[in-house]
Amino acid sequence: TGQTPNVYLRELRVRRAAQLLLFTGQTLEVIAEQCGFGNRHYLTRVFTEVMDTSPAAYRRKRAETAL
């Protein structure tokens, strides 16, 4: 993959969180727990680093484009 195991796992968790943001109405706390992040604050920090947008903004933007 050309990535370290930690980077690969982090991106895998973020991709799963992105799916849950789009296809469920779960809270960030629940998504963070399901994806292996300690809390919603850590999820938000890592998600923003990987996706260049916050989880809330990602969910809003995708919801707007689905209309």
Coordinates of N, CA, C and O in Angstrom, one line a residue:
T1 N 0.8 -1.2 0.0 CA 0.0 0.0 0.0 C 0.9 1.3 0.0 O 0.3 2.3 -0.2
G2 N 2.1 1.1 0.3 CA 3.0 2.3 0.3 C 2.8 3.2 1.6 O 3.2 4.3 1.6
Q3 N 2.1 2.6 2.6 CA 1.8 3.4 3.8 C 2.3 2.5 5.0 O 2.4 1.3 4.9
T4 N 2.5 3.2 6.1 CA 2.8 2.5 7.3 C 1.5 1.9 7.8 O 0.4 2.4 7.4
P5 N 1.6 0.9 8.6 CA 0.3 0.3 9.1 C -0.5 1.3 9.9 O -1.8 1.2 9.8
N6 N 0.1 2.2 10.6 CA -0.7 3.1 11.4 C -1.5 4.1 10.5 O -2.6 4.4 10.7
V7 N -0.8 4.6 9.4 CA -1.5 5.5 8.5 C -2.6 4.7 7.8 O -3.7 5.2 7.6
Y8 N -2.3 3.5 7.3 CA -3.4 2.7 6.7 C -4.6 2.5 7.6 O -5.7 2.7 7.1
L9 N -4.4 2.1 8.8 CA -5.5 1.9 9.8 C -6.2 3.2 10.0 O -7.5 3.2 10.1
R10 N -5.5 4.3 10.2 CA -6.2 5.6 10.4 C -7.1 5.9 9.2 O -8.2 6.3 9.4
E11 N -6.6 5.8 8.0 CA -7.4 6.1 6.9 C -8.6 5.1 6.7 O -9.7 5.6 6.3
L12 N -8.4 3.9 7.0 CA -9.5 2.9 7.0 C -10.6 3.3 8.0 O -11.8 3.3 7.6
R13 N -10.2 3.7 9.2 CA -11.2 4.1 10.2 C -11.9 5.4 9.7 O -13.1 5.5 9.9
V14 N -11.2 6.3 9.1 CA -11.8 7.6 8.6 C -12.8 7.2 7.5 O -13.9 7.8 7.5
R15 N -12.4 6.4 6.6 CA -13.3 6.0 5.5 C -14.6 5.4 6.1 O -15.7 5.7 5.6
R16 N -14.5 4.5 7.1 CA -15.7 3.9 7.7 C -16.5 5.0 8.4 O -17.7 5.0 8.3
A17 N -15.9 5.9 9.1 CA -16.6 7.0 9.7 C -17.3 7.8 8.6 O -18.5 8.2 8.8
A18 N -16.7 8.1 7.5 CA -17.4 8.8 6.4 C -18.6 8.1 5.9 O -19.6 8.7 5.7
Q19 N -18.5 6.8 5.8 CA -19.7 6.0 5.4 C -20.8 6.2 6.4 O -22.0 6.4 6.0
L20 N -20.5 6.1 7.7 CA -21.5 6.2 8.7 C -22.1 7.6 8.7 O -23.3 7.7 9.0
L21 N -21.3 8.6 8.5 CA -21.8 9.9 8.5 C -22.8 10.1 7.3 O -23.8 10.8 7.5
L22 N -22.6 9.5 6.2 CA -23.5 9.6 5.1 C -24.7 8.8 5.2 O -25.8 9.2 4.8
F23 N -24.6 7.6 5.7 CA -25.7 6.6 5.6 C -26.4 6.3 6.9 O -27.3 5.5 6.9
T24 N -26.1 7.0 8.0 CA -26.8 6.8 9.2 C -27.0 8.2 9.9 O -26.4 9.2 9.4
G25 N -27.8 8.2 10.8 CA -28.0 9.5 11.6 C -27.3 9.4 12.9 O -27.7 10.2 13.8
Q26 N -26.4 8.5 13.1 CA -25.7 8.3 14.4 C -24.9 9.6 14.7 O -24.4 10.3 13.9
T27 N -24.8 9.8 16.0 CA -24.0 10.9 16.6 C -22.5 10.7 16.3 O -22.1 9.5 16.1
L28 N -21.8 11.7 16.4 CA -20.3 11.6 16.3 C -19.7 10.7 17.4 O -18.8 10.0 17.2
E29 N -20.4 10.8 18.6 CA -19.9 9.9 19.7 C -20.0 8.5 19.4 O -19.1 7.7 19.6
V30 N -21.1 8.1 18.8 CA -21.4 6.7 18.4 C -20.4 6.3 17.3 O -19.8 5.2 17.3
I31 N -20.3 7.1 16.3 CA -19.4 6.8 15.2 C -18.0 6.7 15.6 O -17.3 5.8 15.2
A32 N -17.6 7.6 16.5 CA -16.2 7.5 17.0 C -15.9 6.2 17.7 O -14.9 5.5 17.4
E33 N -16.9 5.8 18.5 CA -16.7 4.5 19.2 C -16.7 3.3 18.2 O -15.9 2.4 18.3
Q34 N -17.6 3.3 17.2 CA -17.7 2.2 16.3 C -16.4 2.1 15.4 O -16.1 1.0 14.9
C35 N -15.8 3.2 15.2 CA -14.6 3.3 14.3 C -13.3 3.2 15.0 O -12.2 3.3 14.4
G36 N -13.3 3.1 16.3 CA -12.1 2.9 17.0 C -11.4 4.1 17.5 O -10.2 4.1 17.8
F37 N -12.1 5.3 17.5 CA -11.5 6.5 18.0 C -12.0 6.6 19.5 O -13.0 6.2 19.8
G38 N -11.1 7.3 20.3 CA -11.4 7.4 21.7 C -12.6 8.2 22.0 O -13.4 7.9 22.9
N39 N -12.9 9.3 21.2 CA -14.0 10.1 21.5 C -14.2 11.0 20.2 O -13.5 10.9 19.3
R40 N -15.3 11.8 20.3 CA -15.7 12.5 19.1 C -14.6 13.6 18.7 O -14.5 14.0 17.6
H41 N -14.0 14.1 19.8 CA -12.9 15.1 19.5 C -11.8 14.6 18.7 O -11.3 15.2 17.8
Y42 N -11.3 13.4 19.1 CA -10.2 12.8 18.4 C -10.7 12.4 17.0 O -9.9 12.6 16.0
L43 N -11.9 11.9 16.8 CA -12.4 11.6 15.5 C -12.4 12.8 14.6 O -11.9 12.8 13.5
T44 N -12.9 13.9 15.2 CA -12.9 15.2 14.4 C -11.5 15.6 14.0 O -11.3 16.1 12.9
R45 N -10.6 15.5 14.9 CA -9.2 16.0 14.6 C -8.6 15.1 13.4 O -8.1 15.6 12.4
V46 N -8.7 13.8 13.6 CA -8.1 12.9 12.6 C -8.9 13.0 11.3 O -8.3 13.1 10.2
F47 N -10.2 13.0 11.3 CA -11.1 13.1 10.1 C -10.7 14.4 9.3 O -10.6 14.3 8.1
T48 N -10.6 15.5 10.0 CA -10.2 16.8 9.4 C -8.9 16.7 8.7 O -8.7 17.2 7.6
E49 N -7.9 16.1 9.4 CA -6.6 15.9 8.8 C -6.6 15.1 7.5 O -6.0 15.5 6.5
V50 N -7.4 14.0 7.5 CA -7.4 13.1 6.4 C -8.3 13.6 5.2 O -7.9 13.6 4.1
M51 N -9.5 14.2 5.6 CA -10.5 14.5 4.6 C -10.5 16.0 4.3 O -11.2 16.5 3.4
D52 N -9.7 16.8 5.0 CA -9.7 18.3 4.8 C -11.0 19.0 5.0 O -11.3 20.0 4.4
T53 N -11.8 18.4 5.8 CA -13.1 19.0 6.2 C -13.5 18.3 7.5 O -13.1 17.1 7.8
S54 N -14.3 18.9 8.3 CA -14.8 18.3 9.6 C -15.9 17.3 9.3 O -16.5 17.4 8.2
P55 N -16.1 16.4 10.2 CA -17.2 15.4 10.0 C -18.6 16.1 9.8 O -19.3 15.7 8.9
A56 N -18.9 17.1 10.6 CA -20.2 17.8 10.5 C -20.3 18.5 9.1 O -21.3 18.4 8.4
A57 N -19.2 19.1 8.6 CA -19.3 19.8 7.3 C -19.4 18.7 6.2 O -20.1 18.9 5.2
Y58 N -18.7 17.6 6.4 CA -18.8 16.5 5.4 C -20.2 16.0 5.3 O -20.7 15.8 4.2
R59 N -20.8 15.7 6.4 CA -22.2 15.2 6.4 C -23.2 16.3 5.8 O -24.0 15.9 5.0
R60 N -23.0 17.5 6.1 CA -23.9 18.6 5.6 C -23.7 18.7 4.1 O -24.7 18.8 3.3
K61 N -22.5 18.7 3.6 CA -22.2 18.9 2.2 C -22.7 17.8 1.4 O -23.3 17.9 0.3
R62 N -22.5 16.5 1.9 CA -23.0 15.4 1.1 C -24.5 15.3 1.2 O -25.2 14.9 0.2
A63 N -25.2 15.7 2.2 CA -26.6 15.8 2.3 C -27.2 16.8 1.3 O -28.2 16.5 0.7
E64 N -26.5 17.9 1.2 CA -27.0 18.9 0.3 C -26.9 18.5 -1.2 O -27.8 18.8 -2.0
T65 N -25.8 17.7 -1.5 CA -25.7 17.3 -2.9 C -26.6 16.1 -3.2 O -26.9 15.9 -4.4
A66 N -27.1 15.5 -2.2 CA -28.1 14.4 -2.5 C -29.5 14.9 -2.8 O -30.3 14.2 -3.3
L67 N -29.7 16.1 -2.5 CA -31.1 16.7 -2.7 C -31.2 17.0 -4.2 O -31.4 17.0 -5.1

